[in-house]
């Protein structure tokens, strides 16, 4: 069969293809940032984000993809006197330790295997032992593993301790029920480029009053810097200046995404993410591949991670799927690289029948690579049973 | 007359409205960053930028508007042992001192009034007096003044001194003849969001070998950071990883802009910028307003700065132009705020007849605000004479 | 000066450049015409058009630019027993006689010079003399002349006679106060591709009950044909089939245009068309060119026609404007070709400052071609006086 | 499960969703039709179409979806002295008789059941018996049946007879090897809105010299009409006028489609249409549904028609697929309505894995509606075997 030059299906964990409305939003005329219409747009988008994130205050919009938001959160909230606790259940959680370490006095870590989730009890124990912990960081959905941490329970525990709770919800927010105040996050970092169906280019941060107080008392918190949170604190107001030029086109795309999200309704959006993932897992198991998460309870509704069978490399499998079937999925990262592959269910691809596409390409490629028969018929049957029975 | 809700003409100094090709480029499907087609796209765009910037090595593309490139250049190239010299002829040049100061041991400054340009002789003298200067920074086009500094002559002088030469060419590059190697810049910072006609969201940096050596020997140069240059050094290669997710849609828009620029030809592009500005200045003078630059020799081909007449505020003038005529122009910034207004000639608006639009709205608004007759007839006649006589 | 490969300003009488919202609408995903969402869209757009056209019943949307609507109106409403009266004040009005002639028994004509308007009294007289006239046709805005006929007065007279009144309002509707029922039109033909700011590709027809009766009793009225009106009579209903596939993308663009029109408000839209034309005429006169219409009372608010000075050809003048200044305007057509040129004020270019652009390019080109000085300074001053004084 | 408000997969037989490049093409600025750049564009597109259609002369581009081209072909080529032979193997072929009848003296017909193809021998016999036949019409791909007629063999036979051969290749051209000269068509009617992946709005007609002679000698052939072919004969030349305003945006979209087609290469495009259809048929059979065509030899590579099982209505089946799974497929038309449903493989959806999507939704919906188990596992397995084995 002829090679697929272009992908037909981008079923990755980000960048994801955008909703059509977003692509059209990106093509709107670019206005001067101090044109009153753009100033109003920026404030209006910010206020719509309050609805989306269920916060009283508009989130900060930082002008770079969420890795900026994550670095900026550490740079702003963590000071040289702080003891920080990093909760590590995956590559992204582990990586956050690098930034915490850069800014804190002492870094503690709770670590579990990268196919498991953090046990809230372990956090409670650590906080009791080390009441000097001032910052706790958690990656809610550790995308390279496709696993979800119990952010709500951990949030309760951290809140009782008085520490600042930094949550990376980049690839879970918008695809499941995770909201800043509800999980007691002090700095909740996410972006529109995963489950909201936008291109990468912006970060969204909800910052609690406690976090603002910590930032404002932190003498090393960046200001007049791309890494500053404070610079943007009041920038959402049409009457206030921007610290530097916002990414006008990305803001236009974000407005389209937010309008779409609010129109569909968060519960409907979350339900189709969950259903797609559930169907995908059912199909994967029926086909004879192993899910990466130790338990389905912690499998993400926005990513299905599948363990690579013995002897199959990431490059061979994803290459075959992309080349022969036009299906692009994501690789693992760091420690999970070459141990698993990942099917994204984010934004426009969080639609159950995309799970069928992914499973079919995955099973067919595996059969060809291993010589062993992966039963795609069983996979599709099992996945469709989940889909059809859903209410 | 009824108020203009939307601007009809955005004749600002950035953000500028984009070329139509760019808006369509932004609306292309968003691919996974590790899709081979996107990896090839990124390298292809990078290599096209070599042509545009006349460099052997592709420039770095940083994932944020040029203020990121400027901060990152200081953070990367300036170390705590460095004596740095900042050349200040305007608000942006002055502002760069803030970042130099943050990272250097000692900051020196040469300063001229904000309607003048740096005298190369003064730089030569300073470098002779202080051979320990390791970094010299210059804002080529200080946009808030609309003035151009003699970057080529200064570049020669700095090169002889052995110092690293950081050039902010954000709002001049692409609109006039200023190229990194030609002006002996070691770090040349620009962006596609001015004269290339893209939205804000990316920085372009050409980095010399000497600058790379300095960065690599700088123990405080950022890495694993949004502020790092090194992280992106080899990222343009399709075979190399990205340090984090690039702004896919902005890259797609950039490719459209670069294709357009190369197709029109740099000399044609520069000529229409220069002609538009020349016509605008001729018209302004004929109308009876005063140009801000002390001499037309240093007036920018991408911005025309006009001194506010006594008693006219920026808000009143630009508000009137925007509201009554639908024409949006730029204000001054910092020290130049409320002293001048600025008409941008960048990318799609670097077309001579846009000067007519700007002059007409400007003169009419001034007449109304002051009760004095600004002669728009003379302005248009003078501007058209320039335009018509151009070859 | 270098040649303009692309036009910078398209100031024509159609095709006009589209509103940005329309271009984005055209790029929406194309749905199956029997997808319930498209069926609802088609009905929704049709019902919004009721508001725009102030009719009770949705207009027909024919799937071709308005020349289709005009031919179809004649084919459907005129039968071989009919005496038809064609009112001719320009090239388009004259041309309509060709279609009337094709279908009617006898064709009568009232004709005035192509820079004048039809006198309602002449129509009244003719209808009194020939009570057997069954169809009267009028071109409201004869675009190749830029003149407006007194449609409301003529409509009253025709209504009293009992004849069917066919009105071509293609290039006036949406840019001035002309509404089907208000002018007593029985078949009112227009399109979204002029003052609504859409691309050419659709016709809009409002058909009165009397006209439907005439069509239904006309045994030669087309059916199962692109020329049929009846085929589309109920097609706007989501529950009814389409006679053939509608132009889905054009419908999407039309919805964007209609939404924009309703949001701005018809009176605001009409006012800016009128003001732009008034300023343009003032400027043209001040510059020393002659308006084509015999009287400004009949000059169109959507087109300004300027008589070519002796010895200046259309090709030379428009070529110079396009090549040197990037300004594209329209030529005359047929009898008016090489006698006049036309500046369009339609949709997005119905903005006063576009009159300045057009006048400046026109005057400069004329000066160069004739060696005589056309005073663009006076032109701009006069035009701006009109604009500034408008409420 | 929640209802799908929007379709997720439009797998219809037209309108089809467009290629992304086409949607971006539609959003290009709309130029004046007599702008030299648009005139060149129109000629350039026309000449590219020569390559696509393998003709010496550019095809006519009529400004309406292909039903216009089909009606215009009959109106232009068929005169009141003609005996015409209509070859009927489906609803569209049958429908063409209506137009032939309108214009000819006597209409003959060869008819086969609507799941079979025309036997060339029957045509040969009829032409031998009735040497006065002047026009033969064939629908190559009768879309409402999803069946292909042996156009090449019939073309040979008609050519020998000297009659004019009108071929409707609307939904086959661009998706399989069918080219005007190669099949000896005199009037070959197609459009960009099926396998080229454009929206409906244009017709493409290749007209032989013999056909032009017939049209020119036909005194009733339309002129100055939307139905005229002659009006557009030389309109492709940049130097010639358009008979009326072309649909500028659709032409822009067409250019994008044609560029894409030529870049991918016709053989690659045809191969993926054929493979998708073959996989779809294999899957359908394995699942236990019956293909509509009497033999797979005549099954279209651009449409798979599936016979509705006893007791299942079109509305119930397609409604279920659309509502529950977000998959829109096409119904039958006329005589085939409620007897079959159709899965389109046209343009962007002519990708093998879309067959999997369609089969899965189809089988699941059928199982639910009938209570009988349609084996989607077997379907997917069989389809993927075809896909995987393809070279």
mmCIF file of C-alpha atoms in Angstrom, chain B residues 26-259:
data_model
loop_
_atom_site.group_PDB
_atom_site.id
_atom_site.type_symbol
_atom_site.label_atom_id
_atom_site.label_comp_id
_atom_site.label_asym_id
_atom_site.label_seq_id
_atom_site.Cartn_x
_atom_site.Cartn_y
_atom_site.Cartn_z
ATOM 1 C CA UNK B 26 -2.826 29.840 10.659
ATOM 2 C CA UNK B 27 -5.942 27.870 9.744
ATOM 3 C CA UNK B 28 -4.052 24.832 8.445
ATOM 4 C CA UNK B 29 -4.666 21.577 10.284
ATOM 5 C CA UNK B 30 -2.573 21.345 13.430
ATOM 6 C CA UNK B 31 -0.286 18.320 13.308
ATOM 7 C CA UNK B 32 1.418 16.432 16.109
ATOM 8 C CA UNK B 33 4.805 18.047 16.571
ATOM 9 C CA UNK B 34 6.527 14.703 16.026
ATOM 10 C CA UNK B 35 4.555 13.902 12.936
ATOM 11 C CA UNK B 36 7.189 13.588 10.217
ATOM 12 C CA UNK B 37 5.358 16.155 8.132
ATOM 13 C CA UNK B 38 5.536 18.731 10.902
ATOM 14 C CA UNK B 39 9.155 17.925 11.654
ATOM 15 C CA UNK B 40 9.969 18.480 7.991
ATOM 16 C CA UNK B 41 7.899 21.645 7.995
ATOM 17 C CA UNK B 42 9.809 23.029 10.937
ATOM 18 C CA UNK B 43 13.155 22.332 9.300
ATOM 19 C CA UNK B 44 11.940 23.656 5.957
ATOM 20 C CA UNK B 45 10.719 26.904 7.525
ATOM 21 C CA UNK B 46 14.012 27.220 9.384
ATOM 22 C CA UNK B 47 15.964 26.794 6.177
ATOM 23 C CA UNK B 48 13.804 29.300 4.343
ATOM 24 C CA UNK B 49 14.580 31.711 7.165
ATOM 25 C CA UNK B 50 18.273 31.317 6.293
ATOM 26 C CA UNK B 51 17.447 32.835 2.940
ATOM 27 C CA UNK B 52 15.355 35.570 4.460
ATOM 28 C CA UNK B 53 18.034 36.434 7.006
ATOM 29 C CA UNK B 54 21.003 35.684 4.756
ATOM 30 C CA UNK B 55 22.606 33.399 7.320
ATOM 31 C CA UNK B 56 24.310 30.052 6.968
ATOM 32 C CA UNK B 57 22.709 28.577 10.045
ATOM 33 C CA UNK B 58 18.966 28.653 10.602
ATOM 34 C CA UNK B 59 17.863 31.161 13.206
ATOM 35 C CA UNK B 60 16.369 29.922 16.442
ATOM 36 C CA UNK B 61 12.633 30.132 16.582
ATOM 37 C CA UNK B 62 11.573 30.803 20.153
ATOM 38 C CA UNK B 63 7.967 30.148 21.065
ATOM 39 C CA UNK B 64 6.895 33.572 22.239
ATOM 40 C CA UNK B 65 6.785 37.074 20.822
ATOM 41 C CA UNK B 66 10.142 38.872 20.508
ATOM 42 C CA UNK B 67 10.153 40.193 24.048
ATOM 43 C CA UNK B 68 10.958 36.579 24.908
ATOM 44 C CA UNK B 69 13.846 36.570 22.461
ATOM 45 C CA UNK B 70 15.200 39.772 23.955
ATOM 46 C CA UNK B 71 15.013 38.584 27.564
ATOM 47 C CA UNK B 72 16.424 35.193 26.591
ATOM 48 C CA UNK B 73 19.350 36.797 24.789
ATOM 49 C CA UNK B 74 20.339 38.731 27.902
ATOM 50 C CA UNK B 75 19.777 35.744 30.157
ATOM 51 C CA UNK B 76 21.873 33.486 27.961
ATOM 52 C CA UNK B 77 24.694 35.704 26.827
ATOM 53 C CA UNK B 78 25.327 37.909 29.819
ATOM 54 C CA UNK B 79 27.084 36.505 32.863
ATOM 55 C CA UNK B 80 27.826 37.855 36.298
ATOM 56 C CA UNK B 81 31.392 38.693 35.284
ATOM 57 C CA UNK B 82 30.406 40.844 32.351
ATOM 58 C CA UNK B 83 30.616 44.547 31.849
ATOM 59 C CA UNK B 84 27.810 45.463 29.500
ATOM 60 C CA UNK B 85 27.231 48.599 27.484
ATOM 61 C CA UNK B 86 23.696 49.605 26.642
ATOM 62 C CA UNK B 87 23.120 52.118 23.878
ATOM 63 C CA UNK B 88 20.015 54.133 24.646
ATOM 64 C CA UNK B 89 18.225 56.288 22.132
ATOM 65 C CA UNK B 90 14.703 55.396 23.101
ATOM 66 C CA UNK B 91 12.343 53.603 25.428
ATOM 67 C CA UNK B 92 13.036 50.098 24.182
ATOM 68 C CA UNK B 93 16.790 50.589 24.199
ATOM 69 C CA UNK B 94 16.542 51.983 27.707
ATOM 70 C CA UNK B 95 14.379 49.101 28.792
ATOM 71 C CA UNK B 96 16.946 46.598 27.651
ATOM 72 C CA UNK B 97 19.214 47.912 30.369
ATOM 73 C CA UNK B 98 16.867 46.341 32.910
ATOM 74 C CA UNK B 99 17.652 42.858 31.602
ATOM 75 C CA UNK B 100 21.343 43.518 31.145
ATOM 76 C CA UNK B 101 21.509 44.819 34.700
ATOM 77 C CA UNK B 102 19.830 41.684 35.990
ATOM 78 C CA UNK B 103 22.561 39.473 34.614
ATOM 79 C CA UNK B 104 25.796 41.554 34.366
ATOM 80 C CA UNK B 105 28.369 42.787 36.812
ATOM 81 C CA UNK B 106 28.407 46.399 35.660
ATOM 82 C CA UNK B 107 26.160 48.245 33.287
ATOM 83 C CA UNK B 108 27.404 51.179 31.261
ATOM 84 C CA UNK B 109 25.209 53.320 29.116
ATOM 85 C CA UNK B 110 25.473 55.773 26.281
ATOM 86 C CA UNK B 111 22.359 57.823 26.092
ATOM 87 C CA UNK B 112 21.046 60.378 23.618
ATOM 88 C CA UNK B 113 17.754 62.246 23.576
ATOM 89 C CA UNK B 114 14.911 60.018 22.453
ATOM 90 C CA UNK B 115 14.548 61.744 19.103
ATOM 91 C CA UNK B 116 18.194 61.237 18.162
ATOM 92 C CA UNK B 117 20.387 58.323 17.172
ATOM 93 C CA UNK B 118 23.507 56.903 18.777
ATOM 94 C CA UNK B 119 26.705 58.380 17.443
ATOM 95 C CA UNK B 120 29.076 55.546 16.447
ATOM 96 C CA UNK B 121 32.020 57.674 17.554
ATOM 97 C CA UNK B 122 30.704 57.684 21.102
ATOM 98 C CA UNK B 123 30.612 53.906 21.052
ATOM 99 C CA UNK B 124 34.133 53.748 19.718
ATOM 100 C CA UNK B 125 35.299 56.073 22.445
ATOM 101 C CA UNK B 126 33.596 54.139 25.212
ATOM 102 C CA UNK B 127 34.953 50.825 23.986
ATOM 103 C CA UNK B 128 38.422 52.305 23.892
ATOM 104 C CA UNK B 129 38.060 53.564 27.440
ATOM 105 C CA UNK B 130 36.545 50.390 28.743
ATOM 106 C CA UNK B 131 38.151 47.453 26.941
ATOM 107 C CA UNK B 132 36.557 45.192 29.574
ATOM 108 C CA UNK B 133 33.146 45.635 27.949
ATOM 109 C CA UNK B 134 31.997 42.199 26.968
ATOM 110 C CA UNK B 135 28.488 42.891 25.691
ATOM 111 C CA UNK B 136 27.065 45.785 23.719
ATOM 112 C CA UNK B 137 23.319 46.072 23.143
ATOM 113 C CA UNK B 138 21.565 48.228 20.591
ATOM 114 C CA UNK B 139 17.966 48.690 19.628
ATOM 115 C CA UNK B 140 18.148 49.211 15.890
ATOM 116 C CA UNK B 141 14.720 50.708 15.449
ATOM 117 C CA UNK B 142 13.518 52.162 18.692
ATOM 118 C CA UNK B 143 9.874 51.816 17.846
ATOM 119 C CA UNK B 144 8.468 54.169 20.503
ATOM 120 C CA UNK B 145 10.520 56.910 18.824
ATOM 121 C CA UNK B 146 10.402 55.724 15.226
ATOM 122 C CA UNK B 147 14.143 56.293 14.936
ATOM 123 C CA UNK B 148 16.873 54.174 13.405
ATOM 124 C CA UNK B 149 20.335 53.724 14.815
ATOM 125 C CA UNK B 150 23.429 53.299 12.603
ATOM 126 C CA UNK B 151 23.680 49.599 13.313
ATOM 127 C CA UNK B 152 26.161 48.798 10.593
ATOM 128 C CA UNK B 153 28.755 51.319 11.724
ATOM 129 C CA UNK B 154 28.281 50.409 15.359
ATOM 130 C CA UNK B 155 28.524 46.746 14.461
ATOM 131 C CA UNK B 156 31.899 47.307 12.847
ATOM 132 C CA UNK B 157 33.167 49.067 15.930
ATOM 133 C CA UNK B 158 31.851 46.467 18.358
ATOM 134 C CA UNK B 159 33.270 43.672 16.231
ATOM 135 C CA UNK B 160 36.719 45.188 16.457
ATOM 136 C CA UNK B 161 36.401 45.319 20.239
ATOM 137 C CA UNK B 162 35.651 41.634 20.558
ATOM 138 C CA UNK B 163 32.473 42.265 22.564
ATOM 139 C CA UNK B 164 29.256 40.442 21.832
ATOM 140 C CA UNK B 165 26.810 42.631 19.945
ATOM 141 C CA UNK B 166 23.121 42.133 20.754
ATOM 142 C CA UNK B 167 20.801 43.806 18.259
ATOM 143 C CA UNK B 168 17.079 44.308 18.684
ATOM 144 C CA UNK B 169 15.844 44.452 15.095
ATOM 145 C CA UNK B 170 12.305 43.427 15.918
ATOM 146 C CA UNK B 171 10.518 46.200 14.101
ATOM 147 C CA UNK B 172 13.039 46.947 11.365
ATOM 148 C CA UNK B 173 13.950 43.519 10.031
ATOM 149 C CA UNK B 174 11.929 42.569 7.010
ATOM 150 C CA UNK B 175 11.076 46.186 6.286
ATOM 151 C CA UNK B 176 14.521 47.458 5.436
ATOM 152 C CA UNK B 177 18.007 46.261 4.727
ATOM 153 C CA UNK B 178 19.205 44.938 8.061
ATOM 154 C CA UNK B 179 20.657 41.435 8.136
ATOM 155 C CA UNK B 180 22.432 39.730 11.054
ATOM 156 C CA UNK B 181 25.807 38.940 9.524
ATOM 157 C CA UNK B 182 25.907 42.117 7.530
ATOM 158 C CA UNK B 183 25.588 44.267 10.633
ATOM 159 C CA UNK B 184 27.949 41.965 12.553
ATOM 160 C CA UNK B 185 25.317 41.135 15.132
ATOM 161 C CA UNK B 186 26.158 38.276 17.476
ATOM 162 C CA UNK B 187 22.623 37.919 18.686
ATOM 163 C CA UNK B 188 20.100 39.400 16.320
ATOM 164 C CA UNK B 189 16.608 39.347 17.743
ATOM 165 C CA UNK B 190 13.583 39.838 15.596
ATOM 166 C CA UNK B 191 10.160 38.357 14.995
ATOM 167 C CA UNK B 192 7.653 37.659 12.290
ATOM 168 C CA UNK B 193 4.999 39.869 13.869
ATOM 169 C CA UNK B 194 6.075 43.186 12.435
ATOM 170 C CA UNK B 195 7.290 43.572 8.866
ATOM 171 C CA UNK B 196 6.722 39.936 7.934
ATOM 172 C CA UNK B 197 3.021 40.370 8.608
ATOM 173 C CA UNK B 198 2.434 37.550 11.131
ATOM 174 C CA UNK B 199 0.634 37.651 14.466
ATOM 175 C CA UNK B 200 2.721 38.005 17.639
ATOM 176 C CA UNK B 201 3.774 34.643 19.056
ATOM 177 C CA UNK B 202 7.305 33.818 17.891
ATOM 178 C CA UNK B 203 10.836 35.215 18.148
ATOM 179 C CA UNK B 204 13.580 34.726 15.595
ATOM 180 C CA UNK B 205 17.192 34.830 16.747
ATOM 181 C CA UNK B 206 20.318 34.597 14.701
ATOM 182 C CA UNK B 207 23.217 33.662 16.965
ATOM 183 C CA UNK B 208 26.868 33.902 15.884
ATOM 184 C CA UNK B 209 29.498 31.337 16.738
ATOM 185 C CA UNK B 210 31.090 33.778 19.127
ATOM 186 C CA UNK B 211 27.771 34.212 20.868
ATOM 187 C CA UNK B 212 27.279 30.456 21.122
ATOM 188 C CA UNK B 213 30.716 30.159 22.706
ATOM 189 C CA UNK B 214 29.819 32.852 25.198
ATOM 190 C CA UNK B 215 26.514 31.207 25.995
ATOM 191 C CA UNK B 216 28.069 27.809 26.391
ATOM 192 C CA UNK B 217 30.694 29.159 28.756
ATOM 193 C CA UNK B 218 28.068 31.003 30.787
ATOM 194 C CA UNK B 219 27.265 28.842 33.776
ATOM 195 C CA UNK B 220 24.112 30.819 34.524
ATOM 196 C CA UNK B 221 22.720 30.616 31.000
ATOM 197 C CA UNK B 222 19.227 29.154 31.292
ATOM 198 C CA UNK B 223 18.607 25.595 30.241
ATOM 199 C CA UNK B 224 15.437 23.547 30.475
ATOM 200 C CA UNK B 225 13.751 26.915 30.495
ATOM 201 C CA UNK B 226 11.572 29.010 28.285
ATOM 202 C CA UNK B 227 14.457 31.488 28.484
ATOM 203 C CA UNK B 228 17.048 29.109 27.102
ATOM 204 C CA UNK B 229 18.635 29.569 23.702
ATOM 205 C CA UNK B 230 20.719 26.399 23.885
ATOM 206 C CA UNK B 231 17.639 24.216 24.283
ATOM 207 C CA UNK B 232 16.627 25.151 20.754
ATOM 208 C CA UNK B 233 20.055 25.096 19.108
ATOM 209 C CA UNK B 234 19.509 21.968 17.040
ATOM 210 C CA UNK B 235 15.740 21.800 17.262
ATOM 211 C CA UNK B 236 15.321 22.923 13.689
ATOM 212 C CA UNK B 237 16.548 19.548 12.464
ATOM 213 C CA UNK B 238 13.754 17.142 11.630
ATOM 214 C CA UNK B 239 15.754 14.428 13.317
ATOM 215 C CA UNK B 240 16.137 16.261 16.633
ATOM 216 C CA UNK B 241 13.588 16.648 19.425
ATOM 217 C CA UNK B 242 11.920 19.887 20.408
ATOM 218 C CA UNK B 243 12.653 21.018 23.973
ATOM 219 C CA UNK B 244 8.923 21.566 24.352
ATOM 220 C CA UNK B 245 5.976 21.821 22.033
ATOM 221 C CA UNK B 246 6.378 24.505 19.393
ATOM 222 C CA UNK B 247 3.462 26.760 18.503
ATOM 223 C CA UNK B 248 2.356 24.743 15.509
ATOM 224 C CA UNK B 249 -0.184 27.202 14.124
ATOM 225 C CA UNK B 250 2.239 30.109 14.374
ATOM 226 C CA UNK B 251 4.861 28.075 12.512
ATOM 227 C CA UNK B 252 2.312 27.410 9.780
ATOM 228 C CA UNK B 253 1.577 31.121 9.574
ATOM 229 C CA UNK B 254 5.289 31.902 9.494
ATOM 230 C CA UNK B 255 5.823 29.608 6.550
ATOM 231 C CA UNK B 256 3.161 31.453 4.595
ATOM 232 C CA UNK B 257 4.795 34.778 5.470
ATOM 233 C CA UNK B 258 8.243 33.617 4.464
ATOM 234 C CA UNK B 259 7.005 32.193 1.175
#
